[in-house]
Short mmCIF file of N, CA and C in Angstrom, two decimals:
data_model
loop_
_atom_site.label_atom_id
_atom_site.label_comp_id
_atom_site.label_asym_id
_atom_site.label_seq_id
_atom_site.Cartn_x
_atom_site.Cartn_y
_atom_site.Cartn_z
N MET A 1 0.82 -1.13 -0.04
CA MET A 1 0.24 0.00 -0.02
C MET A 1 0.95 1.20 -0.03
N GLY A 2 0.41 2.25 -0.79
CA GLY A 2 1.40 3.48 -0.92
C GLY A 2 1.10 4.55 0.38
N LYS A 3 1.77 5.50 0.26
CA LYS A 3 1.62 6.61 1.42
C LYS A 3 0.23 7.13 1.50
N LYS A 4 -0.23 7.29 2.91
CA LYS A 4 -1.58 7.99 2.96
C LYS A 4 -1.26 9.15 3.92
N TRP A 5 -2.16 10.06 3.85
CA TRP A 5 -2.28 11.19 4.75
C TRP A 5 -3.65 11.28 5.43
N ILE A 6 -3.45 11.57 6.54
CA ILE A 6 -4.54 11.94 7.38
C ILE A 6 -5.02 13.14 7.78
N PHE A 7 -6.05 13.92 7.62
CA PHE A 7 -6.38 14.97 7.89
C PHE A 7 -7.61 15.18 8.97
N ARG A 8 -7.74 16.20 9.87
CA ARG A 8 -8.87 16.08 10.66
C ARG A 8 -9.59 17.56 10.34
N SER A 9 -11.02 17.37 10.49
CA SER A 9 -11.80 18.60 10.11
C SER A 9 -12.36 18.96 11.43
N GLU A 10 -12.89 20.20 11.55
CA GLU A 10 -13.73 20.70 12.77
C GLU A 10 -15.22 20.02 12.61
N GLY A 11 -15.88 19.88 11.50
CA GLY A 11 -17.07 19.48 11.16
C GLY A 11 -16.99 18.15 11.31
N LYS A 12 -18.17 17.24 11.78
CA LYS A 12 -17.98 15.85 11.89
C LYS A 12 -18.22 15.28 10.56
N ASN A 13 -18.89 15.45 9.73
CA ASN A 13 -19.19 15.17 8.20
C ASN A 13 -19.02 16.54 7.25
N GLU A 14 -17.88 17.07 7.19
CA GLU A 14 -17.78 18.23 6.47
C GLU A 14 -17.16 17.87 5.09
N ILE A 15 -17.61 18.93 4.20
CA ILE A 15 -17.31 18.85 2.90
C ILE A 15 -16.21 19.90 2.53
N ALA A 16 -15.24 19.71 1.84
CA ALA A 16 -14.17 20.68 1.34
C ALA A 16 -14.18 20.81 -0.11
N ARG A 17 -14.25 21.80 -0.76
CA ARG A 17 -14.16 22.04 -2.08
C ARG A 17 -12.91 23.25 -2.46
N PRO A 18 -11.74 22.55 -2.61
CA PRO A 18 -10.69 23.46 -3.11
C PRO A 18 -10.66 23.91 -4.27
N THR A 19 -11.25 23.21 -5.30
CA THR A 19 -11.32 23.80 -6.60
C THR A 19 -12.81 23.31 -7.12
N PRO A 20 -13.34 24.04 -8.32
CA PRO A 20 -14.61 23.47 -8.55
C PRO A 20 -14.76 22.06 -8.92
N ASP A 21 -13.89 21.33 -9.42
CA ASP A 21 -13.70 19.97 -9.88
C ASP A 21 -13.27 18.91 -8.67
N LYS A 22 -13.05 19.43 -7.57
CA LYS A 22 -12.47 18.71 -6.48
C LYS A 22 -13.02 18.85 -5.36
N VAL A 23 -13.76 17.81 -4.81
CA VAL A 23 -14.52 17.75 -3.59
C VAL A 23 -13.92 16.61 -2.50
N PHE A 24 -13.59 17.09 -1.31
CA PHE A 24 -13.40 16.24 -0.26
C PHE A 24 -14.28 15.69 0.72
N TYR A 25 -14.83 14.64 1.03
CA TYR A 25 -15.69 14.28 2.19
C TYR A 25 -15.18 14.05 3.38
N PHE A 26 -15.26 14.71 4.65
CA PHE A 26 -14.68 14.10 5.92
C PHE A 26 -15.79 13.43 6.47
N LYS A 27 -15.43 12.23 7.16
CA LYS A 27 -16.43 11.33 7.73
C LYS A 27 -15.84 11.28 9.29
N ASP A 28 -16.62 11.40 10.27
CA ASP A 28 -16.28 11.39 11.66
C ASP A 28 -15.09 12.41 11.69
N HIS A 29 -15.07 13.64 11.27
CA HIS A 29 -13.84 14.42 11.55
C HIS A 29 -12.56 14.18 10.73
N LYS A 30 -12.50 13.19 9.81
CA LYS A 30 -11.30 12.83 9.41
C LYS A 30 -11.58 12.29 7.80
N ILE A 31 -10.42 12.47 7.18
CA ILE A 31 -10.29 11.93 5.78
C ILE A 31 -8.88 11.28 5.66
N VAL A 32 -8.71 10.30 4.71
CA VAL A 32 -7.39 9.82 4.47
C VAL A 32 -7.32 9.86 2.88
N VAL A 33 -6.30 10.37 2.47
CA VAL A 33 -6.06 10.61 1.13
C VAL A 33 -4.75 9.77 0.66
N THR A 34 -4.84 9.55 -0.47
CA THR A 34 -3.57 8.72 -1.10
C THR A 34 -2.65 9.51 -2.02
N SER A 35 -3.15 10.54 -2.26
CA SER A 35 -2.40 11.35 -3.41
C SER A 35 -1.81 12.53 -2.62
N GLU A 36 -0.55 12.77 -3.08
CA GLU A 36 0.41 13.76 -2.63
C GLU A 36 -0.39 15.26 -2.99
N GLU A 37 -1.05 15.27 -4.29
CA GLU A 37 -1.50 16.39 -4.73
C GLU A 37 -2.96 16.77 -3.76
N ASP A 38 -3.63 15.92 -3.39
CA ASP A 38 -4.74 16.06 -2.49
C ASP A 38 -4.22 16.43 -1.01
N ALA A 39 -3.12 15.86 -0.75
CA ALA A 39 -2.75 16.43 0.84
C ALA A 39 -2.17 17.79 0.58
N ARG A 40 -1.63 18.14 -0.55
CA ARG A 40 -1.03 19.52 -0.70
C ARG A 40 -2.36 20.58 -0.51
N LEU A 41 -3.25 20.02 -1.19
CA LEU A 41 -4.52 20.93 -1.31
C LEU A 41 -5.12 21.27 -0.02
N LEU A 42 -5.35 20.03 0.73
CA LEU A 42 -5.96 20.09 2.02
C LEU A 42 -5.11 21.05 3.02
N ARG A 43 -3.69 20.85 2.98
CA ARG A 43 -2.72 21.62 3.88
C ARG A 43 -3.06 23.00 3.31
N GLN A 44 -3.14 23.42 2.30
CA GLN A 44 -3.21 24.76 1.69
C GLN A 44 -4.84 25.43 2.28
N MET A 45 -5.68 24.46 2.28
CA MET A 45 -6.97 24.82 2.83
C MET A 45 -7.00 25.12 4.48
N GLY A 46 -5.82 24.66 5.12
CA GLY A 46 -5.71 25.00 6.44
C GLY A 46 -6.19 23.82 7.37
N TYR A 47 -6.39 22.55 6.80
CA TYR A 47 -6.83 21.50 7.65
C TYR A 47 -5.59 20.73 8.49
N GLU A 48 -5.67 20.31 9.46
CA GLU A 48 -4.84 19.78 10.29
C GLU A 48 -4.29 18.21 9.94
N GLU A 49 -3.28 18.22 9.53
CA GLU A 49 -2.78 16.74 9.30
C GLU A 49 -2.34 16.06 10.40
N VAL A 50 -2.91 14.86 10.52
CA VAL A 50 -2.53 14.13 11.87
C VAL A 50 -1.82 12.69 11.55
N THR A 51 -1.24 12.11 12.33
CA THR A 51 -0.68 10.69 12.19
C THR A 51 -1.79 9.84 12.87
N GLU A 52 -1.68 8.47 12.35
CA GLU A 52 -2.34 7.45 13.05
C GLU A 52 -2.24 7.39 14.66
N GLU A 53 -0.96 7.60 15.03
CA GLU A 53 -0.85 7.79 16.52
C GLU A 53 -1.62 8.76 17.29
N ASP A 54 -2.08 9.85 16.34
CA ASP A 54 -3.02 10.93 17.05
C ASP A 54 -4.25 10.32 17.21
N GLU A 55 -4.71 9.29 16.62
CA GLU A 55 -6.20 8.80 16.76
C GLU A 55 -6.30 7.95 17.97
N LEU A 56 -7.45 7.97 18.63
CA LEU A 56 -7.72 6.93 19.84
C LEU A 56 -7.98 5.81 19.37
N VAL A 57 -7.24 4.67 19.78
CA VAL A 57 -7.27 3.16 19.36
C VAL A 57 -8.32 2.50 20.43
N VAL A 58 -9.50 2.08 20.08
CA VAL A 58 -10.17 1.24 21.17
C VAL A 58 -10.27 -0.29 20.68
N PRO A 59 -9.60 -0.92 21.44
CA PRO A 59 -9.65 -2.65 20.93
C PRO A 59 -10.98 -2.90 20.80
N PRO A 60 -11.41 -3.65 19.57
CA PRO A 60 -12.54 -4.00 19.35
C PRO A 60 -13.33 -4.86 20.40
N GLU A 61 -12.56 -5.66 21.16
CA GLU A 61 -13.26 -6.44 22.08
C GLU A 61 -13.63 -5.56 23.48
N ILE A 62 -13.01 -4.44 23.25
CA ILE A 62 -13.35 -3.48 24.68
C ILE A 62 -14.42 -2.59 24.15
N GLU A 63 -14.25 -2.33 22.91
CA GLU A 63 -15.41 -1.43 22.19
C GLU A 63 -16.87 -1.89 22.40
N LYS A 64 -16.96 -3.20 22.07
CA LYS A 64 -18.21 -3.77 22.23
C LYS A 64 -18.99 -3.88 23.71
N LYS A 65 -18.02 -3.64 24.69
CA LYS A 65 -18.21 -3.77 25.88
C LYS A 65 -18.75 -2.31 26.63
N ILE A 66 -18.29 -1.31 26.00
CA ILE A 66 -18.39 0.17 26.44
C ILE A 66 -19.87 0.47 26.02
N GLU A 67 -20.53 1.24 26.86
CA GLU A 67 -21.85 1.72 26.41
C GLU A 67 -21.50 2.86 25.30
N PRO A 68 -22.42 2.86 24.38
CA PRO A 68 -22.36 3.69 23.13
C PRO A 68 -22.22 5.26 23.59
N GLY A 69 -23.07 5.78 24.53
CA GLY A 69 -23.02 7.16 25.11
C GLY A 69 -21.46 7.24 25.45
N ILE A 70 -20.82 6.46 26.24
CA ILE A 70 -19.61 6.83 26.97
C ILE A 70 -18.64 6.60 25.77
N LEU A 71 -18.82 5.67 24.71
CA LEU A 71 -17.81 5.71 23.81
C LEU A 71 -17.89 6.75 22.94
N LYS A 72 -19.00 7.38 22.54
CA LYS A 72 -19.14 8.71 21.79
C LYS A 72 -18.46 9.83 22.42
N ALA A 73 -18.60 9.96 23.63
CA ALA A 73 -18.05 11.18 24.54
C ALA A 73 -16.70 10.85 24.74
N LEU A 74 -16.21 9.54 24.62
CA LEU A 74 -14.51 9.40 24.94
C LEU A 74 -14.00 9.64 23.49
N LYS A 75 -14.72 9.36 22.33
CA LYS A 75 -14.05 9.73 21.02
C LYS A 75 -14.12 11.38 20.86
N LYS A 76 -15.08 12.04 21.23
CA LYS A 76 -15.22 13.15 21.11
C LYS A 76 -14.31 14.16 21.99
N LEU A 77 -13.91 13.44 23.13
CA LEU A 77 -12.81 13.90 24.11
C LEU A 77 -11.39 14.05 23.55
N ALA A 78 -11.49 12.85 22.85
CA ALA A 78 -10.01 12.52 22.09
C ALA A 78 -9.45 13.53 21.14
N LYS A 79 -10.39 14.14 20.52
CA LYS A 79 -10.36 15.21 19.42
C LYS A 79 -9.69 16.44 20.03
N THR A 80 -9.84 16.79 21.38
CA THR A 80 -9.18 17.76 21.94
C THR A 80 -8.18 17.52 23.05
N SER A 81 -8.11 16.30 23.55
CA SER A 81 -7.27 15.95 24.68
C SER A 81 -7.13 14.46 24.69
N LYS A 82 -6.20 14.01 23.88
CA LYS A 82 -5.93 12.57 23.56
C LYS A 82 -5.40 11.79 24.83
N THR A 83 -4.57 12.50 25.70
CA THR A 83 -4.00 12.02 26.94
C THR A 83 -5.11 11.84 27.92
N ALA A 84 -6.16 12.80 28.06
CA ALA A 84 -7.38 12.61 28.89
C ALA A 84 -8.00 11.46 28.34
N ALA A 85 -8.38 11.31 27.27
CA ALA A 85 -9.38 10.20 26.40
C ALA A 85 -8.38 8.91 26.70
N GLU A 86 -7.14 8.83 26.75
CA GLU A 86 -6.33 7.54 26.98
C GLU A 86 -6.56 7.17 28.48
N THR A 87 -6.48 8.15 29.43
CA THR A 87 -6.60 7.97 30.84
C THR A 87 -8.09 7.17 30.89
N ILE A 88 -8.91 7.79 30.56
CA ILE A 88 -10.37 7.33 30.86
C ILE A 88 -10.51 6.01 30.06
N LEU A 89 -10.00 5.75 28.82
CA LEU A 89 -10.04 4.42 28.21
C LEU A 89 -9.12 3.30 29.02
N LYS A 90 -8.12 3.66 29.56
CA LYS A 90 -7.48 2.71 30.43
C LYS A 90 -8.17 2.34 31.78
N THR A 91 -8.96 3.45 32.22
CA THR A 91 -9.80 3.07 33.39
C THR A 91 -10.99 2.10 33.00
N LEU A 92 -11.49 2.43 31.79
CA LEU A 92 -12.66 1.69 31.34
C LEU A 92 -12.32 0.15 31.19
N ILE A 93 -11.01 -0.13 30.59
CA ILE A 93 -10.75 -1.43 30.50
C ILE A 93 -10.33 -1.99 31.72
N LYS A 94 -9.99 -1.29 32.90
CA LYS A 94 -9.86 -1.75 34.13
C LYS A 94 -11.11 -2.02 34.65
N GLN A 95 -12.06 -1.35 34.44
CA GLN A 95 -13.57 -1.60 34.77
C GLN A 95 -14.23 -2.95 34.27
N ILE A 96 -13.71 -3.03 33.01
CA ILE A 96 -14.30 -4.31 32.25
C ILE A 96 -13.81 -5.44 32.84
N GLU A 97 -12.43 -5.38 33.20
CA GLU A 97 -11.73 -6.38 33.69
C GLU A 97 -12.03 -6.89 35.05
N ALA A 98 -11.95 -5.76 35.95
CA ALA A 98 -12.27 -5.89 37.30
C ALA A 98 -13.43 -4.87 37.48
N PRO A 99 -14.81 -5.27 37.78
CA PRO A 99 -15.80 -4.30 37.71
C PRO A 99 -15.93 -3.25 38.80
N TYR A 100 -15.07 -3.33 39.92
CA TYR A 100 -15.25 -2.37 40.95
C TYR A 100 -14.01 -1.40 41.07
N ALA A 101 -13.50 -1.08 39.91
CA ALA A 101 -12.51 0.12 39.76
C ALA A 101 -12.98 1.24 40.69
N PRO A 102 -12.48 1.70 41.68
CA PRO A 102 -13.12 3.05 42.44
C PRO A 102 -13.08 4.17 41.74
N GLU A 103 -11.89 4.41 40.84
CA GLU A 103 -11.88 5.74 40.07
C GLU A 103 -12.92 5.72 39.10
N LEU A 104 -13.28 4.72 38.48
CA LEU A 104 -14.10 4.79 37.39
C LEU A 104 -15.54 5.91 37.52
N GLU A 105 -16.02 5.53 38.74
CA GLU A 105 -17.25 6.68 39.01
C GLU A 105 -17.09 8.02 38.71
N LYS A 106 -15.96 8.52 39.45
CA LYS A 106 -15.65 9.92 39.24
C LYS A 106 -15.25 10.23 37.77
N LEU A 107 -14.33 9.28 36.91
CA LEU A 107 -14.07 9.57 35.50
C LEU A 107 -15.39 9.58 34.70
N THR A 108 -16.26 8.76 35.07
CA THR A 108 -17.27 8.29 34.17
C THR A 108 -18.28 9.64 34.35
N GLU A 109 -18.55 10.20 35.59
CA GLU A 109 -19.42 11.36 35.96
C GLU A 109 -18.96 12.62 35.35
N GLU A 110 -17.41 12.80 35.15
CA GLU A 110 -17.03 13.62 34.57
C GLU A 110 -17.28 13.78 32.96
N LEU A 111 -16.81 12.48 32.36
CA LEU A 111 -17.05 12.29 31.01
C LEU A 111 -18.42 12.56 30.59
N ILE A 112 -19.48 12.06 31.31
CA ILE A 112 -20.91 12.13 30.88
C ILE A 112 -21.41 13.62 31.15
N GLY A 113 -20.81 14.21 32.13
CA GLY A 113 -21.10 15.57 32.42
C GLY A 113 -20.85 16.48 31.28
N GLU A 114 -19.69 16.17 30.78
CA GLU A 114 -19.39 17.05 29.45
C GLU A 114 -20.20 16.64 28.24
N GLU A 115 -20.59 15.41 28.03
CA GLU A 115 -21.57 15.08 26.98
C GLU A 115 -23.01 15.59 27.21
N LYS A 116 -23.39 15.35 28.34
CA LYS A 116 -24.64 15.62 28.92
C LYS A 116 -25.76 14.95 28.15
N PRO A 117 -25.75 13.53 28.30
CA PRO A 117 -26.74 12.69 27.62
C PRO A 117 -28.27 12.89 27.96
N LYS A 118 -29.15 12.77 27.22
CA LYS A 118 -30.61 12.89 27.63
C LYS A 118 -31.05 11.87 28.52
N THR A 119 -30.38 10.62 28.64
CA THR A 119 -31.05 9.58 29.46
C THR A 119 -29.70 9.10 30.29
N LYS A 120 -30.02 8.41 31.21
CA LYS A 120 -28.70 8.01 32.11
C LYS A 120 -28.07 7.02 31.51
N THR A 121 -26.80 6.98 31.11
CA THR A 121 -26.18 5.92 30.85
C THR A 121 -25.79 4.82 31.89
N LYS A 122 -26.02 3.45 31.54
CA LYS A 122 -25.98 2.36 32.44
C LYS A 122 -24.35 1.75 32.28
N VAL A 123 -23.47 2.53 33.23
CA VAL A 123 -22.11 1.93 33.20
C VAL A 123 -21.69 1.10 34.12
N PHE A 124 -22.41 0.55 35.12
CA PHE A 124 -21.98 -0.19 36.16
C PHE A 124 -22.65 -1.73 35.80
N VAL A 125 -21.84 -2.51 35.48
CA VAL A 125 -22.41 -4.05 35.16
C VAL A 125 -22.19 -5.06 36.13
N CYS A 126 -23.10 -6.08 36.18
CA CYS A 126 -23.00 -7.03 37.26
C CYS A 126 -21.61 -7.88 36.92
N PRO A 127 -20.76 -8.19 37.73
CA PRO A 127 -19.95 -9.02 37.50
C PRO A 127 -20.20 -10.67 37.44
N VAL A 128 -21.34 -10.74 37.77
CA VAL A 128 -21.62 -12.38 37.99
C VAL A 128 -21.83 -12.90 36.61
N GLU A 129 -21.17 -14.04 36.35
CA GLU A 129 -21.31 -14.68 35.09
C GLU A 129 -22.62 -15.20 34.86
N GLY A 130 -22.99 -14.67 33.52
CA GLY A 130 -24.37 -14.98 33.08
C GLY A 130 -25.63 -13.91 33.33
N CYS A 131 -25.40 -13.24 34.31
CA CYS A 131 -26.07 -11.97 34.71
C CYS A 131 -25.98 -10.80 33.61
N GLY A 132 -24.78 -9.99 33.93
CA GLY A 132 -24.58 -8.91 32.99
C GLY A 132 -25.57 -7.68 32.97
N LYS A 133 -26.39 -7.73 34.20
CA LYS A 133 -27.43 -6.57 34.25
C LYS A 133 -26.59 -5.18 34.40
N LYS A 134 -26.95 -4.17 33.86
CA LYS A 134 -26.43 -2.81 33.91
C LYS A 134 -27.52 -1.84 34.68
N PHE A 135 -26.56 -0.94 35.36
CA PHE A 135 -27.12 0.05 36.35
C PHE A 135 -26.57 1.42 36.26
N THR A 136 -27.26 2.33 36.63
CA THR A 136 -26.73 3.81 36.38
C THR A 136 -25.94 4.30 37.59
N SER A 137 -25.81 3.46 38.47
CA SER A 137 -24.89 3.98 39.79
C SER A 137 -24.47 2.66 40.54
N LYS A 138 -23.40 2.97 41.20
CA LYS A 138 -22.81 1.86 42.07
C LYS A 138 -23.70 1.43 43.04
N LYS A 139 -24.36 2.20 43.80
CA LYS A 139 -25.35 1.97 44.80
C LYS A 139 -26.29 1.16 44.25
N ALA A 140 -26.98 1.23 42.95
CA ALA A 140 -27.99 0.48 42.47
C ALA A 140 -27.22 -1.08 42.17
N LEU A 141 -26.00 -0.95 41.62
CA LEU A 141 -25.37 -2.27 41.31
C LEU A 141 -25.14 -3.02 42.83
N ASP A 142 -24.81 -2.29 43.82
CA ASP A 142 -24.58 -2.99 45.06
C ASP A 142 -25.75 -3.67 45.56
N LEU A 143 -26.96 -2.93 45.46
CA LEU A 143 -28.13 -3.33 45.86
C LEU A 143 -28.52 -4.62 45.23
N HIS A 144 -28.34 -4.71 43.95
CA HIS A 144 -28.65 -5.83 43.03
C HIS A 144 -27.66 -7.01 43.51
N MET A 145 -26.42 -6.74 43.75
CA MET A 145 -25.54 -7.84 44.15
C MET A 145 -25.95 -8.48 45.39
N LYS A 146 -26.49 -7.49 46.26
CA LYS A 146 -26.81 -8.19 47.53
C LYS A 146 -28.21 -8.78 47.60
N THR A 147 -29.07 -8.42 46.70
CA THR A 147 -30.50 -9.06 46.82
C THR A 147 -30.54 -10.32 45.62
N ALA A 148 -29.96 -9.99 44.61
CA ALA A 148 -30.01 -11.02 43.30
C ALA A 148 -28.86 -12.23 43.57
N HIS A 149 -27.93 -11.80 44.37
CA HIS A 149 -26.69 -12.68 44.32
C HIS A 149 -26.27 -13.19 45.71
N GLY A 150 -26.79 -12.26 46.79
CA GLY A 150 -26.45 -12.70 48.05
C GLY A 150 -24.90 -12.29 48.40
N LYS A 151 -24.43 -11.23 47.66
CA LYS A 151 -22.97 -10.89 47.98
C LYS A 151 -22.95 -9.27 48.36
#
């Protein structure tokens, strides 16, 4: 495969038209081009060139286990602060592997607070094999653990 250039846009699904016969379509804030001429045009238009390392990578097996609202907020945060997004992602991975990570509650509240979802996101998952029920607070999960599983 040849060289590729990645550019980031402010708009989620932005359209850039550097010349009447040339159009670039950004999807989810980014576009990948394989032509040096296209890369030059995008640079001239002021688009930010990024490397693959700049993108937040969420392992597919983890992505399936993260609530969609949290994943969306995490990717949005990564566009402004990759370091913060990576810190939260590491905490989420710990939460998936060990469901009682104490620092998750605070980080999740901060992340969801920025995103302001219309409905409460259920981020606390019952760790008992075969159960998998989800709750919006640790207190609700603790009550479930006590009443449903006697723990």
